[in-house]
Structure formats: C-alpha cells, structure tokens
Amino acid sequence: MAACRALVSRAVLPLHYHHVCRGVMLTHIREKKRWMKAYSLIMERKRKMEGPPPPKPRSQQPNFDYHAEVEAFSARLRESFSLELLKTAFVNVCYLRSEEERRRALGLDLETTVFNLKDNGELCVHGQQFTEAFLSDWCRGSFPSLPQEGVAAIVGHLTGSEVMCHVARNLTVEELTMSAEFPVPDETLQGTFFAVIGALEQSSGSVQARLFIRDFLVTQLRGKDLFDLWEVVDPMGLLVKELTWKGIALPEPRLIQSAGASTVLPLYFVGLYSDGKLLAQGPGETVLAAEEEAARVALRKLYGFTENRRPWDYTAPYEQLQKPSAQALTSG
Amino acid sequence: MTARGTPSRFLQSVLHNGVGRYVCQLKRISLIFSKKGQGSLGVRDFIEEGVVDFAKSSPGTVVYISPQSCRIPKIVAEYLNGNVKEETVTNKTSQEIAELITKLSNQSGLDIIRIRKPFHTDSPSIQGQWHPFTNRPPSIDPVGPQSK
C-alpha cells in the first residue's frame, strides 16, 4: 500500500499540498504523517533559539472582563468602593502617555476621539499621606516607648516597595493596573496601591480605610524582629541614652556563662546589670558580640517589641482603633 | 515516592489571610465546555442550574463561561497568589461539578503537596525557649556539671 502510494506521489503531484518550511511539505493524508517528525524537530530548535516568550499581562489573555474584575476586587475585599474612583486609581500617568502616543502613531485625530481617563496622581499622594499618618499613629500607640527613628523605620518598612508590592500582587492589584510596561515596575505598583487606599478613603471614609490598612499592612509585621526593620549600629549607646532619659542606672556588662572558649564555636552569655538587677542577657560567639546582643535584647524589652509580646487584637471594634493607647497596655 | 523525592512546604497562608479579614482566595473560575459534546453534559447542566447561585454566593470570584469546540471540558481556577489549577470534568454530573467548584473556592492557591508540620506559629515561646543555660546560676568558670 505504502509502496504504490510512493510510486503515485513521485509520478503525480498531489492536488492539495503546501510547503510548511524548507524541508517539510504538507500533504493532507489521514495516515501517519511523514512530515510530523521533521516539523516538530524544526519547531523545537526554533523554540530553543528564541527562548521563552515574553510574559503577557492577564488583560491580554482570554477570559478577562475589566469591569467585572474591578467589581469582584471590591467585593472580595468586603469594601464598597465607588467604581469610578477605583478605576481612576488603577490608571497611571505612564499608561496615559503611551496610549496618546499610540493613538497619534495610528493617526487618530485627538479631538474627535476623546480620551477621558484621569490618572491616579492625586489619589496616590493622598493615599500615601493617609497611610503613613495612620501607621505612625498606630505604631506610637502600640509601642509608646519606641523612639521616633524606630517608628519611622517601621513605617518606612511597611510602606516600602517590597512589602507594598508583595501585598498588591497577592490582591490582584497588578492585574488591574493600567501601566505602560509589563511586568509592572515596583514603584508604579506601589503608587497604584496607595491610590487604591486613597480611593477607599474617599469612597467609604477614613474608618474603613484604617481598618483596611490594619488588616493588610499591619499583619505584615507578624514574625518580624525590630532590628530587622530598624538598622541600629550601636545598640549599647542607644540603651545608655534610653536609660539616662528614664533616670535608671547605667548598664554594667558581666560575663554570666562561657562554654567552649577554645573551640571553633565558643559561646558566651553576657548580662547587663543596672543597679544590681539583671536587665537582659544575650548570647554571642565573642564577648563583645554577646554584649551587643544583650544590649539589643534589653532594647527589645524596653520598647515592648519582644517575640513573646501579646499579638495585636484584630477583632477589636473601631473605637479601640481611635484610641490606640487603650490597646497599648496589651502592647501589640 | 519518598518525602525527599516529592516537594513539600510548611503550613502557611497567603498574606496572613484570616488574621485581619478573610479574603476568598479564588479570583477567577472559567468553565470551558462544548455545546454539543456528550462529555460536557454535566457542565451544561451545571450552567443551567447551579452556576448563577455559585456566582451570587461568592461575589469576589469572577465566573467565565466559554463554550468552545473542545473534546474535554475543563474548569480553570485562578488564585490570588497566581497559581492556576485546571481540572477536567469529562463525564461528571452536575452535582459532582458543583462539589468540585465549592472545593476549589474553599482552597487557598497554595500547592497541594506534603505539609511538613500541621502547625505554624509566629510566637513559639511565651516564657522563652529553653536552652542549656536557662535556670543555670551565673558563673565565670567554664561549663561543667553542676554541684547540688
């Protein structure tokens, strides 16, 4: 059967055929395709040469309805956004510029085709100020003895691009953002998230916006250590300053325990005593490192940012939020 | 395969879900089915009866119905953390599909792999983790057996 088909194909050209590429001619038969192997190998080689395709934004993939997605975004977070404000919050300046250029390049007359989108600049600024103000108040309320630099460091960490972009990506803000480039750069995403908070404040009021920031940004502090967020170069100096300000005697370091002094992994425990009473003790590989660690432990105890502190109570109603000092007793 | 041969993860939640407020982790569900194929009968029945109720009960999830000419009907679920889960629903009844969709909407998008520990805590110790030097009287001498 195959032999006579070969004779036929050499003698007479089949009716329907086309060249797929050099070396592969496609004829329509229903049996095993002889061109399939060559074609697959060529495509494989092409794919290997070009590498993986660039990522496409979700809005350009099938099954995406922008209005429905925005409504679902608002419902998912259990907030009632005003959809207009929310849609404005997602539009970035870079997107508007790139759209205008594209329309100009396509030759569309800018007067006839009205481009009616506002960008999210004001909402972004407003949202950022509101967030930073609320987070500073919350910090000062729940850690009353934390100095200004500490508060600024914590607020800076929570409003920094790492944490904000992580939260934004896991809340689908990145998919709904309209920006010129994809993947959306971190600053744009951070600005869009601030704009969303600004839109929430303007649609539902500052109470709801504060609860939103508490539920999504303050939770990112769980499991974090104070000195990971706040870089302190000289903890002993800071401790001395704090204690003099409080009027407590200055700390004296004493070696409490030592083990393995002549080995590769020595361990020293240094305790800080003020007026005969133990403030804190800390371990270290050298006596100096142990003293520094003890100073850090003492600072954590002073500021109430220890690992075993009582966690923040997220079920407390809004009145508690307004007077964060009331919750400071159970320092969150 | 053994535990080392298969992937595993620790118990975690996306963005500490539930600590602040609970956010349904399913963001998009697409029902891909054929208008005439016999394998999509269950999906077609589900679309007639149950999909509108499901969409109303979970307002945070966008439901897409896409009839295509396909041999195998699928349900594609996308989660907030970016994971996409595809389930084939050939020859399933409408009831089974409804249960499957409820299961998908209750999942977080994290991988279904072995969970190393069934617990996780951010504050593992209240009084301080014990180490060999807790409750040991201070001494400058190197470590040795305590004399009682």
PDB file of N, CA, C and O in Angstrom, chain B residues 2-63:
ATOM      1  N   THR B   2       9.329   8.956  48.025  1.00  0.00           N
ATOM      2  CA  THR B   2       9.605   9.272  49.428  1.00  0.00           C
ATOM      3  C   THR B   2       9.387  10.760  49.684  1.00  0.00           C
ATOM      4  O   THR B   2       9.150  11.534  48.779  1.00  0.00           O
ATOM      5  N   ALA B   3       9.539  11.126  50.957  1.00  0.00           N
ATOM      6  CA  ALA B   3       9.339  12.531  51.319  1.00  0.00           C
ATOM      7  C   ALA B   3      10.378  13.418  50.663  1.00  0.00           C
ATOM      8  O   ALA B   3      10.087  14.536  50.252  1.00  0.00           O
ATOM      9  N   ARG B   4      11.623  12.929  50.545  1.00  0.00           N
ATOM     10  CA  ARG B   4      12.663  13.752  49.928  1.00  0.00           C
ATOM     11  C   ARG B   4      12.471  13.870  48.430  1.00  0.00           C
ATOM     12  O   ARG B   4      12.900  14.830  47.808  1.00  0.00           O
ATOM     13  N   GLY B   5      11.841  12.868  47.848  1.00  0.00           N
ATOM     14  CA  GLY B   5      11.708  12.882  46.395  1.00  0.00           C
ATOM     15  C   GLY B   5      10.599  13.779  45.903  1.00  0.00           C
ATOM     16  O   GLY B   5      10.592  14.205  44.761  1.00  0.00           O
ATOM     17  N   THR B   6       9.620  14.062  46.774  1.00  0.00           N
ATOM     18  CA  THR B   6       8.489  14.897  46.352  1.00  0.00           C
ATOM     19  C   THR B   6       8.598  16.247  47.049  1.00  0.00           C
ATOM     20  O   THR B   6       9.146  16.340  48.135  1.00  0.00           O
ATOM     21  N   PRO B   7       8.056  17.301  46.432  1.00  0.00           N
ATOM     22  CA  PRO B   7       8.153  18.627  47.047  1.00  0.00           C
ATOM     23  C   PRO B   7       7.312  18.706  48.321  1.00  0.00           C
ATOM     24  O   PRO B   7       6.358  17.945  48.494  1.00  0.00           O
ATOM     25  N   SER B   8       7.677  19.614  49.206  1.00  0.00           N
ATOM     26  CA  SER B   8       6.931  19.790  50.441  1.00  0.00           C
ATOM     27  C   SER B   8       7.004  21.257  50.830  1.00  0.00           C
ATOM     28  O   SER B   8       7.853  21.996  50.351  1.00  0.00           O
ATOM     29  N   ARG B   9       6.096  21.678  51.718  1.00  0.00           N
ATOM     30  CA  ARG B   9       6.115  23.072  52.160  1.00  0.00           C
ATOM     31  C   ARG B   9       5.656  23.117  53.596  1.00  0.00           C
ATOM     32  O   ARG B   9       5.150  22.143  54.141  1.00  0.00           O
ATOM     33  N   PHE B  10       5.832  24.261  54.235  1.00  0.00           N
ATOM     34  CA  PHE B  10       5.352  24.445  55.596  1.00  0.00           C
ATOM     35  C   PHE B  10       3.940  24.998  55.546  1.00  0.00           C
ATOM     36  O   PHE B  10       3.507  25.566  54.551  1.00  0.00           O
ATOM     37  N   LEU B  11       3.207  24.848  56.643  1.00  0.00           N
ATOM     38  CA  LEU B  11       1.860  25.374  56.717  1.00  0.00           C
ATOM     39  C   LEU B  11       1.940  26.892  56.700  1.00  0.00           C
ATOM     40  O   LEU B  11       2.670  27.484  57.486  1.00  0.00           O
ATOM     41  N   GLN B  12       1.232  27.514  55.771  1.00  0.00           N
ATOM     42  CA  GLN B  12       1.292  28.976  55.654  1.00  0.00           C
ATOM     43  C   GLN B  12      -0.016  29.449  55.065  1.00  0.00           C
ATOM     44  O   GLN B  12      -0.825  28.659  54.602  1.00  0.00           O
ATOM     45  N   SER B  13      -0.196  30.773  55.098  1.00  0.00           N
ATOM     46  CA  SER B  13      -1.373  31.330  54.431  1.00  0.00           C
ATOM     47  C   SER B  13      -0.904  32.495  53.577  1.00  0.00           C
ATOM     48  O   SER B  13       0.144  33.077  53.820  1.00  0.00           O
ATOM     49  N   VAL B  14      -1.692  32.832  52.571  1.00  0.00           N
ATOM     50  CA  VAL B  14      -1.319  33.922  51.683  1.00  0.00           C
ATOM     51  C   VAL B  14      -1.626  35.239  52.386  1.00  0.00           C
ATOM     52  O   VAL B  14      -2.768  35.489  52.748  1.00  0.00           O
ATOM     53  N   LEU B  15      -0.622  36.082  52.595  1.00  0.00           N
ATOM     54  CA  LEU B  15      -0.811  37.408  53.208  1.00  0.00           C
ATOM     55  C   LEU B  15      -1.474  37.329  54.580  1.00  0.00           C
ATOM     56  O   LEU B  15      -2.274  38.182  54.939  1.00  0.00           O
ATOM     57  N   HIS B  16      -1.152  36.288  55.383  1.00  0.00           N
ATOM     58  CA  HIS B  16      -1.759  36.147  56.717  1.00  0.00           C
ATOM     59  C   HIS B  16      -3.279  36.269  56.645  1.00  0.00           C
ATOM     60  O   HIS B  16      -3.909  36.970  57.434  1.00  0.00           O
ATOM     61  N   ASN B  17      -3.873  35.565  55.648  1.00  0.00           N
ATOM     62  CA  ASN B  17      -5.320  35.598  55.467  1.00  0.00           C
ATOM     63  C   ASN B  17      -6.017  35.115  56.722  1.00  0.00           C
ATOM     64  O   ASN B  17      -5.628  34.121  57.294  1.00  0.00           O
ATOM     65  N   GLY B  18      -7.049  35.814  57.149  1.00  0.00           N
ATOM     66  CA  GLY B  18      -7.774  35.352  58.325  1.00  0.00           C
ATOM     67  C   GLY B  18      -7.345  36.066  59.586  1.00  0.00           C
ATOM     68  O   GLY B  18      -8.121  36.185  60.519  1.00  0.00           O
ATOM     69  N   VAL B  19      -6.123  36.558  59.635  1.00  0.00           N
ATOM     70  CA  VAL B  19      -5.679  37.300  60.821  1.00  0.00           C
ATOM     71  C   VAL B  19      -6.418  38.631  60.868  1.00  0.00           C
ATOM     72  O   VAL B  19      -7.013  39.018  61.867  1.00  0.00           O
ATOM     73  N   GLY B  20      -6.372  39.355  59.738  1.00  0.00           N
ATOM     74  CA  GLY B  20      -7.108  40.615  59.662  1.00  0.00           C
ATOM     75  C   GLY B  20      -8.533  40.338  59.244  1.00  0.00           C
ATOM     76  O   GLY B  20      -9.446  40.283  60.046  1.00  0.00           O
ATOM     77  N   ARG B  21      -8.750  40.153  57.966  1.00  0.00           N
ATOM     78  CA  ARG B  21     -10.074  39.759  57.473  1.00  0.00           C
ATOM     79  C   ARG B  21      -9.893  38.573  56.551  1.00  0.00           C
ATOM     80  O   ARG B  21      -8.810  38.347  56.015  1.00  0.00           O
ATOM     81  N   TYR B  22     -10.967  37.839  56.326  1.00  0.00           N
ATOM     82  CA  TYR B  22     -10.851  36.682  55.439  1.00  0.00           C
ATOM     83  C   TYR B  22     -11.149  37.134  54.011  1.00  0.00           C
ATOM     84  O   TYR B  22     -12.160  37.784  53.752  1.00  0.00           O
ATOM     85  N   VAL B  23     -10.259  36.790  53.095  1.00  0.00           N
ATOM     86  CA  VAL B  23     -10.436  37.126  51.690  1.00  0.00           C
ATOM     87  C   VAL B  23     -10.512  35.816  50.927  1.00  0.00           C
ATOM     88  O   VAL B  23      -9.632  34.966  51.064  1.00  0.00           O
ATOM     89  N   CYS B  24     -11.559  35.628  50.141  1.00  0.00           N
ATOM     90  CA  CYS B  24     -11.681  34.393  49.376  1.00  0.00           C
ATOM     91  C   CYS B  24     -10.568  34.347  48.352  1.00  0.00           C
ATOM     92  O   CYS B  24     -10.397  35.267  47.559  1.00  0.00           O
ATOM     93  N   GLN B  25      -9.790  33.263  48.360  1.00  0.00           N
ATOM     94  CA  GLN B  25      -8.581  33.245  47.559  1.00  0.00           C
ATOM     95  C   GLN B  25      -8.827  32.925  46.098  1.00  0.00           C
ATOM     96  O   GLN B  25      -7.928  33.070  45.277  1.00  0.00           O
ATOM     97  N   LEU B  26     -10.032  32.484  45.751  1.00  0.00           N
ATOM     98  CA  LEU B  26     -10.303  32.167  44.356  1.00  0.00           C
ATOM     99  C   LEU B  26     -10.702  33.451  43.652  1.00  0.00           C
ATOM    100  O   LEU B  26     -11.664  34.104  44.034  1.00  0.00           O
ATOM    101  N   LYS B  27      -9.936  33.858  42.615  1.00  0.00           N
ATOM    102  CA  LYS B  27     -10.294  35.114  41.967  1.00  0.00           C
ATOM    103  C   LYS B  27     -11.045  34.893  40.669  1.00  0.00           C
ATOM    104  O   LYS B  27     -11.866  35.724  40.291  1.00  0.00           O
ATOM    105  N   ARG B  28     -10.786  33.799  39.954  1.00  0.00           N
ATOM    106  CA  ARG B  28     -11.398  33.633  38.633  1.00  0.00           C
ATOM    107  C   ARG B  28     -11.640  32.171  38.387  1.00  0.00           C
ATOM    108  O   ARG B  28     -10.779  31.340  38.687  1.00  0.00           O
ATOM    109  N   ILE B  29     -12.817  31.836  37.868  1.00  0.00           N
ATOM    110  CA  ILE B  29     -13.062  30.443  37.509  1.00  0.00           C
ATOM    111  C   ILE B  29     -13.648  30.424  36.102  1.00  0.00           C
ATOM    112  O   ILE B  29     -14.591  31.151  35.815  1.00  0.00           O
ATOM    113  N   SER B  30     -13.036  29.647  35.210  1.00  0.00           N
ATOM    114  CA  SER B  30     -13.509  29.607  33.809  1.00  0.00           C
ATOM    115  C   SER B  30     -14.002  28.215  33.512  1.00  0.00           C
ATOM    116  O   SER B  30     -13.297  27.238  33.743  1.00  0.00           O
ATOM    117  N   LEU B  31     -15.223  28.122  32.980  1.00  0.00           N
ATOM    118  CA  LEU B  31     -15.790  26.836  32.592  1.00  0.00           C
ATOM    119  C   LEU B  31     -15.660  26.714  31.088  1.00  0.00           C
ATOM    120  O   LEU B  31     -16.294  27.460  30.350  1.00  0.00           O
ATOM    121  N   ILE B  32     -14.801  25.804  30.653  1.00  0.00           N
ATOM    122  CA  ILE B  32     -14.593  25.594  29.213  1.00  0.00           C
ATOM    123  C   ILE B  32     -15.292  24.292  28.868  1.00  0.00           C
ATOM    124  O   ILE B  32     -14.986  23.254  29.441  1.00  0.00           O
ATOM    125  N   PHE B  33     -16.237  24.372  27.951  1.00  0.00           N
ATOM    126  CA  PHE B  33     -17.016  23.176  27.640  1.00  0.00           C
ATOM    127  C   PHE B  33     -17.445  23.245  26.183  1.00  0.00           C
ATOM    128  O   PHE B  33     -17.228  24.242  25.492  1.00  0.00           O
ATOM    129  N   SER B  34     -18.043  22.171  25.723  1.00  0.00           N
ATOM    130  CA  SER B  34     -18.505  22.132  24.332  1.00  0.00           C
ATOM    131  C   SER B  34     -20.023  22.190  24.327  1.00  0.00           C
ATOM    132  O   SER B  34     -20.681  21.681  25.220  1.00  0.00           O
ATOM    133  N   LYS B  35     -20.584  22.826  23.308  1.00  0.00           N
ATOM    134  CA  LYS B  35     -22.044  22.994  23.299  1.00  0.00           C
ATOM    135  C   LYS B  35     -22.756  21.711  22.943  1.00  0.00           C
ATOM    136  O   LYS B  35     -23.925  21.540  23.238  1.00  0.00           O
ATOM    137  N   LYS B  36     -22.045  20.778  22.255  1.00  0.00           N
ATOM    138  CA  LYS B  36     -22.739  19.578  21.787  1.00  0.00           C
ATOM    139  C   LYS B  36     -22.130  18.286  22.294  1.00  0.00           C
ATOM    140  O   LYS B  36     -22.746  17.270  22.252  1.00  0.00           O
ATOM    141  N   GLY B  37     -20.846  18.324  22.784  1.00  0.00           N
ATOM    142  CA  GLY B  37     -20.202  17.059  23.126  1.00  0.00           C
ATOM    143  C   GLY B  37     -20.858  16.385  24.311  1.00  0.00           C
ATOM    144  O   GLY B  37     -21.349  17.030  25.225  1.00  0.00           O
ATOM    145  N   GLN B  38     -20.813  15.006  24.314  1.00  0.00           N
ATOM    146  CA  GLN B  38     -21.507  14.302  25.405  1.00  0.00           C
ATOM    147  C   GLN B  38     -20.726  14.376  26.706  1.00  0.00           C
ATOM    148  O   GLN B  38     -21.277  14.219  27.781  1.00  0.00           O
ATOM    149  N   GLY B  39     -19.403  14.632  26.640  1.00  0.00           N
ATOM    150  CA  GLY B  39     -18.624  14.741  27.879  1.00  0.00           C
ATOM    151  C   GLY B  39     -18.957  15.992  28.658  1.00  0.00           C
ATOM    152  O   GLY B  39     -18.772  16.047  29.871  1.00  0.00           O
ATOM    153  N   SER B  40     -19.476  17.006  27.952  1.00  0.00           N
ATOM    154  CA  SER B  40     -19.780  18.277  28.614  1.00  0.00           C
ATOM    155  C   SER B  40     -21.202  18.346  29.116  1.00  0.00           C
ATOM    156  O   SER B  40     -21.663  19.414  29.501  1.00  0.00           O
ATOM    157  N   LEU B  41     -21.885  17.209  29.138  1.00  0.00           N
ATOM    158  CA  LEU B  41     -23.297  17.248  29.534  1.00  0.00           C
ATOM    159  C   LEU B  41     -23.437  17.766  30.954  1.00  0.00           C
ATOM    160  O   LEU B  41     -24.279  18.624  31.251  1.00  0.00           O
ATOM    161  N   GLY B  42     -22.584  17.258  31.853  1.00  0.00           N
ATOM    162  CA  GLY B  42     -22.648  17.688  33.247  1.00  0.00           C
ATOM    163  C   GLY B  42     -22.408  19.177  33.387  1.00  0.00           C
ATOM    164  O   GLY B  42     -23.090  19.869  34.143  1.00  0.00           O
ATOM    165  N   VAL B  43     -21.429  19.671  32.619  1.00  0.00           N
ATOM    166  CA  VAL B  43     -21.118  21.104  32.694  1.00  0.00           C
ATOM    167  C   VAL B  43     -22.297  21.928  32.205  1.00  0.00           C
ATOM    168  O   VAL B  43     -22.666  22.939  32.797  1.00  0.00           O
ATOM    169  N   ARG B  44     -22.909  21.459  31.121  1.00  0.00           N
ATOM    170  CA  ARG B  44     -24.061  22.211  30.590  1.00  0.00           C
ATOM    171  C   ARG B  44     -25.195  22.221  31.596  1.00  0.00           C
ATOM    172  O   ARG B  44     -25.846  23.258  31.824  1.00  0.00           O
ATOM    173  N   ASP B  45     -25.417  21.070  32.258  1.00  0.00           N
ATOM    174  CA  ASP B  45     -26.473  21.028  33.286  1.00  0.00           C
ATOM    175  C   ASP B  45     -26.145  21.948  34.440  1.00  0.00           C
ATOM    176  O   ASP B  45     -27.000  22.655  34.969  1.00  0.00           O
ATOM    177  N   PHE B  46     -24.865  21.954  34.843  1.00  0.00           N
ATOM    178  CA  PHE B  46     -24.460  22.827  35.952  1.00  0.00           C
ATOM    179  C   PHE B  46     -24.684  24.277  35.590  1.00  0.00           C
ATOM    180  O   PHE B  46     -25.112  25.084  36.418  1.00  0.00           O
ATOM    181  N   ILE B  47     -24.372  24.629  34.326  1.00  0.00           N
ATOM    182  CA  ILE B  47     -24.557  26.027  33.902  1.00  0.00           C
ATOM    183  C   ILE B  47     -26.030  26.384  33.924  1.00  0.00           C
ATOM    184  O   ILE B  47     -26.417  27.502  34.267  1.00  0.00           O
ATOM    185  N   GLU B  48     -26.887  25.406  33.564  1.00  0.00           N
ATOM    186  CA  GLU B  48     -28.324  25.708  33.620  1.00  0.00           C
ATOM    187  C   GLU B  48     -28.795  25.906  35.040  1.00  0.00           C
ATOM    188  O   GLU B  48     -29.574  26.817  35.323  1.00  0.00           O
ATOM    189  N   GLU B  49     -28.323  25.011  35.957  1.00  0.00           N
ATOM    190  CA  GLU B  49     -28.914  25.037  37.302  1.00  0.00           C
ATOM    191  C   GLU B  49     -28.115  25.859  38.286  1.00  0.00           C
ATOM    192  O   GLU B  49     -28.628  26.762  38.899  1.00  0.00           O
ATOM    193  N   GLY B  50     -26.808  25.521  38.450  1.00  0.00           N
ATOM    194  CA  GLY B  50     -26.109  25.933  39.678  1.00  0.00           C
ATOM    195  C   GLY B  50     -25.145  27.092  39.566  1.00  0.00           C
ATOM    196  O   GLY B  50     -24.768  27.658  40.578  1.00  0.00           O
ATOM    197  N   VAL B  51     -24.725  27.474  38.366  1.00  0.00           N
ATOM    198  CA  VAL B  51     -23.620  28.424  38.287  1.00  0.00           C
ATOM    199  C   VAL B  51     -24.022  29.818  38.759  1.00  0.00           C
ATOM    200  O   VAL B  51     -23.234  30.534  39.368  1.00  0.00           O
ATOM    201  N   VAL B  52     -25.284  30.196  38.508  1.00  0.00           N
ATOM    202  CA  VAL B  52     -25.711  31.534  38.920  1.00  0.00           C
ATOM    203  C   VAL B  52     -25.743  31.630  40.442  1.00  0.00           C
ATOM    204  O   VAL B  52     -25.332  32.642  41.031  1.00  0.00           O
ATOM    205  N   ASP B  53     -26.218  30.540  41.100  1.00  0.00           N
ATOM    206  CA  ASP B  53     -26.211  30.552  42.575  1.00  0.00           C
ATOM    207  C   ASP B  53     -24.798  30.661  43.105  1.00  0.00           C
ATOM    208  O   ASP B  53     -24.523  31.414  44.048  1.00  0.00           O
ATOM    209  N   PHE B  54     -23.872  29.903  42.476  1.00  0.00           N
ATOM    210  CA  PHE B  54     -22.486  29.965  42.931  1.00  0.00           C
ATOM    211  C   PHE B  54     -21.936  31.377  42.763  1.00  0.00           C
ATOM    212  O   PHE B  54     -21.287  31.926  43.657  1.00  0.00           O
ATOM    213  N   ALA B  55     -22.204  31.982  41.604  1.00  0.00           N
ATOM    214  CA  ALA B  55     -21.668  33.331  41.352  1.00  0.00           C
ATOM    215  C   ALA B  55     -22.236  34.336  42.346  1.00  0.00           C
ATOM    216  O   ALA B  55     -21.532  35.248  42.786  1.00  0.00           O
ATOM    217  N   LYS B  56     -23.521  34.140  42.703  1.00  0.00           N
ATOM    218  CA  LYS B  56     -24.110  35.083  43.668  1.00  0.00           C
ATOM    219  C   LYS B  56     -23.521  34.866  45.056  1.00  0.00           C
ATOM    220  O   LYS B  56     -23.332  35.814  45.816  1.00  0.00           O
ATOM    221  N   SER B  57     -23.240  33.592  45.392  1.00  0.00           N
ATOM    222  CA  SER B  57     -22.771  33.350  46.759  1.00  0.00           C
ATOM    223  C   SER B  57     -21.315  33.743  46.941  1.00  0.00           C
ATOM    224  O   SER B  57     -20.887  33.978  48.056  1.00  0.00           O
ATOM    225  N   SER B  58     -20.530  33.800  45.860  1.00  0.00           N
ATOM    226  CA  SER B  58     -19.150  34.272  46.011  1.00  0.00           C
ATOM    227  C   SER B  58     -18.939  35.472  45.105  1.00  0.00           C
ATOM    228  O   SER B  58     -18.516  35.339  43.964  1.00  0.00           O
ATOM    229  N   PRO B  59     -19.254  36.686  45.624  1.00  0.00           N
ATOM    230  CA  PRO B  59     -19.168  37.883  44.780  1.00  0.00           C
ATOM    231  C   PRO B  59     -17.744  38.281  44.449  1.00  0.00           C
ATOM    232  O   PRO B  59     -17.512  39.067  43.545  1.00  0.00           O
ATOM    233  N   GLY B  60     -16.765  37.709  45.164  1.00  0.00           N
ATOM    234  CA  GLY B  60     -15.386  38.079  44.885  1.00  0.00           C
ATOM    235  C   GLY B  60     -14.751  37.254  43.798  1.00  0.00           C
ATOM    236  O   GLY B  60     -13.595  37.469  43.456  1.00  0.00           O
ATOM    237  N   THR B  61     -15.501  36.285  43.263  1.00  0.00           N
ATOM    238  CA  THR B  61     -14.956  35.418  42.209  1.00  0.00           C
ATOM    239  C   THR B  61     -15.649  35.761  40.907  1.00  0.00           C
ATOM    240  O   THR B  61     -16.874  35.861  40.867  1.00  0.00           O
ATOM    241  N   VAL B  62     -14.861  35.925  39.838  1.00  0.00           N
ATOM    242  CA  VAL B  62     -15.446  36.190  38.526  1.00  0.00           C
ATOM    243  C   VAL B  62     -15.606  34.862  37.809  1.00  0.00           C
ATOM    244  O   VAL B  62     -14.670  34.072  37.731  1.00  0.00           O
ATOM    245  N   VAL B  63     -16.809  34.574  37.318  1.00  0.00           N
ATOM    246  CA  VAL B  63     -17.084  33.305  36.645  1.00  0.00           C
ATOM    247  C   VAL B  63     -17.158  33.563  35.154  1.00  0.00           C
ATOM    248  O   VAL B  63     -17.917  34.417  34.697  1.00  0.00           O
TER     249      VAL B  63
END
